[in-house]
Structures are given as C-alpha cells and as structure tokens.
Amino acid sequence: MISVVYPGTFDPPHLGHLDIVKRSCELFDRVVVAIAKSPRKYLLFNLEERVDMFRVMVEPLDPKVEVKGFDGLLVDFMKKEGLRVIVRGVRLFTDFEYELQIALNNSKLAGVETIFMMPSQEYIHISSTIVRDIASYCGTLEGLVHPYVAKKLREKFNCP
C-alpha cells in the first residue's frame, strides 16, 4: 500500500488543492492531507477551521483521504505517521524553485521523496492569497472554492 502526504497551510483550501488530492487518490492508496499550524504566518483561519473545511471538501473521497493537523517539522509528522512520500502542487516556475529547496532539505533531513504535480488547467490560476483577496471584498468565489469554504469566508469577512 502506497501512502502519500499532501502538506500545506491551506488558508483557505481551494479547488486547486482538491484537484491535487483527487488526482493523488487515482495514483496512491492513501492520501494524508497534513495541515500545518504555522504559528509564524498570519493566517485567516485557525488550524481547527482549516482542518474542518478540508474534511468537508474531501468527504466524497473517504476512506482514501485523511485530514490531519500538525505542528512542527513535516518530516517529524511523516515519521510519526509512517509516511515517506510528499505530493506538492506547483503552478508556476517560481513555485517550483521554492518547492525544490524544501524537497531537497526534506530529503536530506529524513530521506523522503517529493513528487511535484501541476494542478489541472482550470485550477492553475487559483491561490489561497487570491481567494482571500476576493473574499475580503465580498467577491464571488464560485469556481474557486468548495461551497462550504465560500460560506466560511463570507462569515469571516461579514459578507452577505
């Protein structure tokens, strides 16, 4: 059985993230979405809220997908969970440069492998930053996030 971890802050999770999870489910037996607490980042949603939103998004994919929060180094989380392979979504070359540095360090720290996956074309333009910006102005989120995530964003920004 091949299990992979799909890590990130997912603040908020969007349809590009879900696309990577769905496609990972076609390739692997089990996908663990590992949501980082990331206390040094400014986050719109706390860890519990992000875990909740991602769990709702992946409900139809159960039992192949687990969503878990973690605090600390990803490689320590992976060791605890018995995982050796990371899946990372990359949209642009700038994403790849950053992700490659992390992948090389994770390999050196713990001997884990990283697989890079491009989002499907219809989702490649989506980022959590863009979603937060649109939501902050109460803009339409259709086609960017799951309806449950849109609801949580509207509540967070007091949108109608």
PDB file of C-alpha atoms in Angstrom:
ATOM      1  CA  MET A   1       0.000   0.000   0.000  1.00  0.00           C
ATOM      2  CA  ILE A   2       1.465   3.347  -1.032  1.00  0.00           C
ATOM      3  CA  SER A   3       0.554   6.328   1.137  1.00  0.00           C
ATOM      4  CA  VAL A   4       1.488   9.953   0.464  1.00  0.00           C
ATOM      5  CA  VAL A   5       1.248  13.185   2.378  1.00  0.00           C
ATOM      6  CA  TYR A   6      -0.064  16.403   0.836  1.00  0.00           C
ATOM      7  CA  PRO A   7       1.113  19.155   3.205  1.00  0.00           C
ATOM      8  CA  GLY A   8       0.299  22.841   3.382  1.00  0.00           C
ATOM      9  CA  THR A   9      -1.298  25.622   5.370  1.00  0.00           C
ATOM     10  CA  PHE A  10      -4.388  25.643   3.122  1.00  0.00           C
ATOM     11  CA  ASP A  11      -5.587  29.075   4.271  1.00  0.00           C
ATOM     12  CA  PRO A  12      -8.157  28.641   2.850  1.00  0.00           C
ATOM     13  CA  PRO A  13      -8.315  25.356   0.947  1.00  0.00           C
ATOM     14  CA  HIS A  14      -9.469  25.839  -2.648  1.00  0.00           C
ATOM     15  CA  LEU A  15     -10.439  23.780  -5.680  1.00  0.00           C
ATOM     16  CA  GLY A  16      -6.816  23.578  -6.867  1.00  0.00           C
ATOM     17  CA  HIS A  17      -5.948  21.815  -3.622  1.00  0.00           C
ATOM     18  CA  LEU A  18      -8.914  19.472  -4.043  1.00  0.00           C
ATOM     19  CA  ASP A  19      -7.805  18.732  -7.614  1.00  0.00           C
ATOM     20  CA  ILE A  20      -4.370  17.610  -6.373  1.00  0.00           C
ATOM     21  CA  VAL A  21      -5.996  15.378  -3.722  1.00  0.00           C
ATOM     22  CA  LYS A  22      -8.425  13.788  -6.213  1.00  0.00           C
ATOM     23  CA  ARG A  23      -5.677  13.078  -8.702  1.00  0.00           C
ATOM     24  CA  SER A  24      -3.411  11.739  -5.949  1.00  0.00           C
ATOM     25  CA  CYS A  25      -6.202   9.326  -4.994  1.00  0.00           C
ATOM     26  CA  GLU A  26      -6.042   7.915  -8.535  1.00  0.00           C
ATOM     27  CA  LEU A  27      -2.325   7.198  -8.133  1.00  0.00           C
ATOM     28  CA  PHE A  28      -1.958   6.202  -4.488  1.00  0.00           C
ATOM     29  CA  ASP A  29      -3.798   4.014  -1.988  1.00  0.00           C
ATOM     30  CA  ARG A  30      -3.993   6.626   0.757  1.00  0.00           C
ATOM     31  CA  VAL A  31      -3.583  10.411   0.847  1.00  0.00           C
ATOM     32  CA  VAL A  32      -2.932  12.204   4.125  1.00  0.00           C
ATOM     33  CA  VAL A  33      -3.652  15.924   3.926  1.00  0.00           C
ATOM     34  CA  ALA A  34      -1.344  17.414   6.555  1.00  0.00           C
ATOM     35  CA  ILE A  35      -2.387  20.915   7.569  1.00  0.00           C
ATOM     36  CA  ALA A  36       0.370  22.904   9.244  1.00  0.00           C
ATOM     37  CA  LYS A  37      -0.372  25.060  12.255  1.00  0.00           C
ATOM     38  CA  SER A  38       2.269  27.580  11.026  1.00  0.00           C
ATOM     39  CA  PRO A  39       2.296  29.941  14.022  1.00  0.00           C
ATOM     40  CA  ARG A  40       4.779  32.315  12.330  1.00  0.00           C
ATOM     41  CA  LYS A  41       2.449  33.053   9.415  1.00  0.00           C
ATOM     42  CA  TYR A  42      -0.517  35.412   9.534  1.00  0.00           C
ATOM     43  CA  LEU A  43      -3.447  33.095   8.917  1.00  0.00           C
ATOM     44  CA  LEU A  44      -7.073  33.965   8.337  1.00  0.00           C
ATOM     45  CA  PHE A  45      -8.336  30.659   9.759  1.00  0.00           C
ATOM     46  CA  ASN A  46      -7.031  28.736  12.750  1.00  0.00           C
ATOM     47  CA  LEU A  47      -5.869  25.140  12.422  1.00  0.00           C
ATOM     48  CA  GLU A  48      -9.181  23.604  13.507  1.00  0.00           C
ATOM     49  CA  GLU A  49     -11.126  25.684  10.968  1.00  0.00           C
ATOM     50  CA  ARG A  50      -8.775  24.732   8.122  1.00  0.00           C
ATOM     51  CA  VAL A  51      -8.943  21.034   9.053  1.00  0.00           C
ATOM     52  CA  ASP A  52     -12.753  21.250   9.194  1.00  0.00           C
ATOM     53  CA  MET A  53     -13.011  22.920   5.760  1.00  0.00           C
ATOM     54  CA  PHE A  54     -10.688  20.393   4.128  1.00  0.00           C
ATOM     55  CA  ARG A  55     -12.540  17.457   5.707  1.00  0.00           C
ATOM     56  CA  VAL A  56     -15.827  18.697   4.273  1.00  0.00           C
ATOM     57  CA  MET A  57     -14.215  19.114   0.837  1.00  0.00           C
ATOM     58  CA  VAL A  58     -12.875  15.543   0.743  1.00  0.00           C
ATOM     59  CA  GLU A  59     -15.883  13.765   2.276  1.00  0.00           C
ATOM     60  CA  PRO A  60     -16.807  12.091  -1.043  1.00  0.00           C
ATOM     61  CA  LEU A  61     -13.274  10.676  -1.304  1.00  0.00           C
ATOM     62  CA  ASP A  62     -13.392   8.804   2.006  1.00  0.00           C
ATOM     63  CA  PRO A  63     -11.884   6.419   3.071  1.00  0.00           C
ATOM     64  CA  LYS A  64      -8.825   7.105   0.880  1.00  0.00           C
ATOM     65  CA  VAL A  65      -8.190  10.561   2.362  1.00  0.00           C
ATOM     66  CA  GLU A  66      -7.334  11.543   5.913  1.00  0.00           C
ATOM     67  CA  VAL A  67      -7.047  15.156   7.037  1.00  0.00           C
ATOM     68  CA  LYS A  68      -4.810  15.877   9.999  1.00  0.00           C
ATOM     69  CA  GLY A  69      -3.385  18.991  11.598  1.00  0.00           C
ATOM     70  CA  PHE A  70       0.219  19.134  12.763  1.00  0.00           C
ATOM     71  CA  ASP A  71       2.676  21.479  14.423  1.00  0.00           C
ATOM     72  CA  GLY A  72       6.410  21.318  13.819  1.00  0.00           C
ATOM     73  CA  LEU A  73       8.529  19.865  11.046  1.00  0.00           C
ATOM     74  CA  LEU A  74       6.759  17.971   8.281  1.00  0.00           C
ATOM     75  CA  VAL A  75       9.402  15.230   8.364  1.00  0.00           C
ATOM     76  CA  ASP A  76       8.667  14.619  12.053  1.00  0.00           C
ATOM     77  CA  PHE A  77       4.941  14.338  11.263  1.00  0.00           C
ATOM     78  CA  MET A  78       5.772  11.935   8.431  1.00  0.00           C
ATOM     79  CA  LYS A  79       7.948   9.759  10.665  1.00  0.00           C
ATOM     80  CA  LYS A  80       5.153   9.562  13.240  1.00  0.00           C
ATOM     81  CA  GLU A  81       2.615   8.639  10.529  1.00  0.00           C
ATOM     82  CA  GLY A  82       4.925   6.192   8.729  1.00  0.00           C
ATOM     83  CA  LEU A  83       4.970   8.222   5.502  1.00  0.00           C
ATOM     84  CA  ARG A  84       7.862   8.552   3.042  1.00  0.00           C
ATOM     85  CA  VAL A  85       6.427  10.391   0.016  1.00  0.00           C
ATOM     86  CA  ILE A  86       5.268  14.007  -0.285  1.00  0.00           C
ATOM     87  CA  VAL A  87       2.978  15.326  -3.019  1.00  0.00           C
ATOM     88  CA  ARG A  88       3.246  19.049  -3.726  1.00  0.00           C
ATOM     89  CA  GLY A  89       1.246  21.124  -6.165  1.00  0.00           C
ATOM     90  CA  VAL A  90       3.222  23.584  -8.281  1.00  0.00           C
ATOM     91  CA  ARG A  91       1.609  26.167 -10.535  1.00  0.00           C
ATOM     92  CA  LEU A  92       4.475  28.291 -11.813  1.00  0.00           C
ATOM     93  CA  PHE A  93       8.231  28.155 -12.144  1.00  0.00           C
ATOM     94  CA  THR A  94       8.552  30.369  -9.054  1.00  0.00           C
ATOM     95  CA  ASP A  95       6.560  27.763  -7.098  1.00  0.00           C
ATOM     96  CA  PHE A  96       8.903  25.061  -8.360  1.00  0.00           C
ATOM     97  CA  GLU A  97      12.061  26.898  -7.236  1.00  0.00           C
ATOM     98  CA  TYR A  98      10.698  27.294  -3.706  1.00  0.00           C
ATOM     99  CA  GLU A  99       9.315  23.744  -3.551  1.00  0.00           C
ATOM    100  CA  LEU A 100      12.566  22.273  -4.862  1.00  0.00           C
ATOM    101  CA  GLN A 101      14.523  23.870  -1.995  1.00  0.00           C
ATOM    102  CA  ILE A 102      12.098  22.384   0.524  1.00  0.00           C
ATOM    103  CA  ALA A 103      12.159  18.979  -1.192  1.00  0.00           C
ATOM    104  CA  LEU A 104      15.955  18.861  -1.142  1.00  0.00           C
ATOM    105  CA  ASN A 105      16.038  19.754   2.549  1.00  0.00           C
ATOM    106  CA  ASN A 106      13.350  17.186   3.411  1.00  0.00           C
ATOM    107  CA  SER A 107      15.319  14.553   1.531  1.00  0.00           C
ATOM    108  CA  LYS A 108      18.496  15.465   3.375  1.00  0.00           C
ATOM    109  CA  LEU A 109      16.751  15.604   6.780  1.00  0.00           C
ATOM    110  CA  ALA A 110      14.759  12.394   6.514  1.00  0.00           C
ATOM    111  CA  GLY A 111      15.318  10.657   3.168  1.00  0.00           C
ATOM    112  CA  VAL A 112      11.781  11.349   1.972  1.00  0.00           C
ATOM    113  CA  GLU A 113      10.810  11.753  -1.684  1.00  0.00           C
ATOM    114  CA  THR A 114       8.759  14.600  -3.144  1.00  0.00           C
ATOM    115  CA  ILE A 115       6.514  14.304  -6.185  1.00  0.00           C
ATOM    116  CA  PHE A 116       5.510  17.535  -7.919  1.00  0.00           C
ATOM    117  CA  MET A 117       2.082  17.714  -9.510  1.00  0.00           C
ATOM    118  CA  MET A 118       0.644  20.518 -11.631  1.00  0.00           C
ATOM    119  CA  PRO A 119      -2.991  21.424 -10.950  1.00  0.00           C
ATOM    120  CA  SER A 120      -5.410  20.808 -13.804  1.00  0.00           C
ATOM    121  CA  GLN A 121      -5.605  23.695 -16.237  1.00  0.00           C
ATOM    122  CA  GLU A 122      -8.919  25.011 -14.904  1.00  0.00           C
ATOM    123  CA  TYR A 123      -7.392  25.463 -11.418  1.00  0.00           C
ATOM    124  CA  ILE A 124      -3.840  26.614 -12.163  1.00  0.00           C
ATOM    125  CA  HIS A 125      -4.709  30.287 -11.608  1.00  0.00           C
ATOM    126  CA  ILE A 126      -6.098  29.784  -8.089  1.00  0.00           C
ATOM    127  CA  SER A 127      -4.103  30.555  -4.959  1.00  0.00           C
ATOM    128  CA  SER A 128      -5.169  30.965  -1.342  1.00  0.00           C
ATOM    129  CA  THR A 129      -3.893  34.564  -1.444  1.00  0.00           C
ATOM    130  CA  ILE A 130      -6.127  35.418  -4.407  1.00  0.00           C
ATOM    131  CA  VAL A 131      -9.094  33.676  -2.773  1.00  0.00           C
ATOM    132  CA  ARG A 132      -8.587  35.673   0.452  1.00  0.00           C
ATOM    133  CA  ASP A 133      -8.322  38.928  -1.509  1.00  0.00           C
ATOM    134  CA  ILE A 134     -11.522  38.289  -3.454  1.00  0.00           C
ATOM    135  CA  ALA A 135     -13.340  37.184  -0.300  1.00  0.00           C
ATOM    136  CA  SER A 136     -12.205  40.296   1.612  1.00  0.00           C
ATOM    137  CA  TYR A 137     -14.139  42.403  -0.919  1.00  0.00           C
ATOM    138  CA  CYS A 138     -17.118  40.029  -0.787  1.00  0.00           C
ATOM    139  CA  GLY A 139     -16.483  38.997  -4.394  1.00  0.00           C
ATOM    140  CA  THR A 140     -17.839  35.842  -5.959  1.00  0.00           C
ATOM    141  CA  LEU A 141     -15.954  32.678  -5.041  1.00  0.00           C
ATOM    142  CA  GLU A 142     -17.782  30.328  -7.387  1.00  0.00           C
ATOM    143  CA  GLY A 143     -15.350  28.115  -9.268  1.00  0.00           C
ATOM    144  CA  LEU A 144     -12.568  28.901  -6.785  1.00  0.00           C
ATOM    145  CA  VAL A 145     -13.588  27.151  -3.566  1.00  0.00           C
ATOM    146  CA  HIS A 146     -15.985  24.500  -2.292  1.00  0.00           C
ATOM    147  CA  PRO A 147     -19.385  25.972  -1.262  1.00  0.00           C
ATOM    148  CA  TYR A 148     -18.654  25.225   2.418  1.00  0.00           C
ATOM    149  CA  VAL A 149     -15.368  27.139   2.223  1.00  0.00           C
ATOM    150  CA  ALA A 150     -17.174  30.034   0.493  1.00  0.00           C
ATOM    151  CA  LYS A 151     -19.678  30.092   3.372  1.00  0.00           C
ATOM    152  CA  LYS A 152     -16.862  30.202   5.946  1.00  0.00           C
ATOM    153  CA  LEU A 153     -15.115  33.006   4.032  1.00  0.00           C
ATOM    154  CA  ARG A 154     -18.336  35.056   3.822  1.00  0.00           C
ATOM    155  CA  GLU A 155     -18.784  34.622   7.574  1.00  0.00           C
ATOM    156  CA  LYS A 156     -15.169  35.616   8.263  1.00  0.00           C
ATOM    157  CA  PHE A 157     -15.498  38.824   6.213  1.00  0.00           C
ATOM    158  CA  ASN A 158     -19.127  39.566   7.218  1.00  0.00           C
ATOM    159  CA  CYS A 159     -20.327  39.315   3.621  1.00  0.00           C
ATOM    160  CA  PRO A 160     -23.973  38.827   2.672  1.00  0.00           C
TER     161      PRO A 160
END
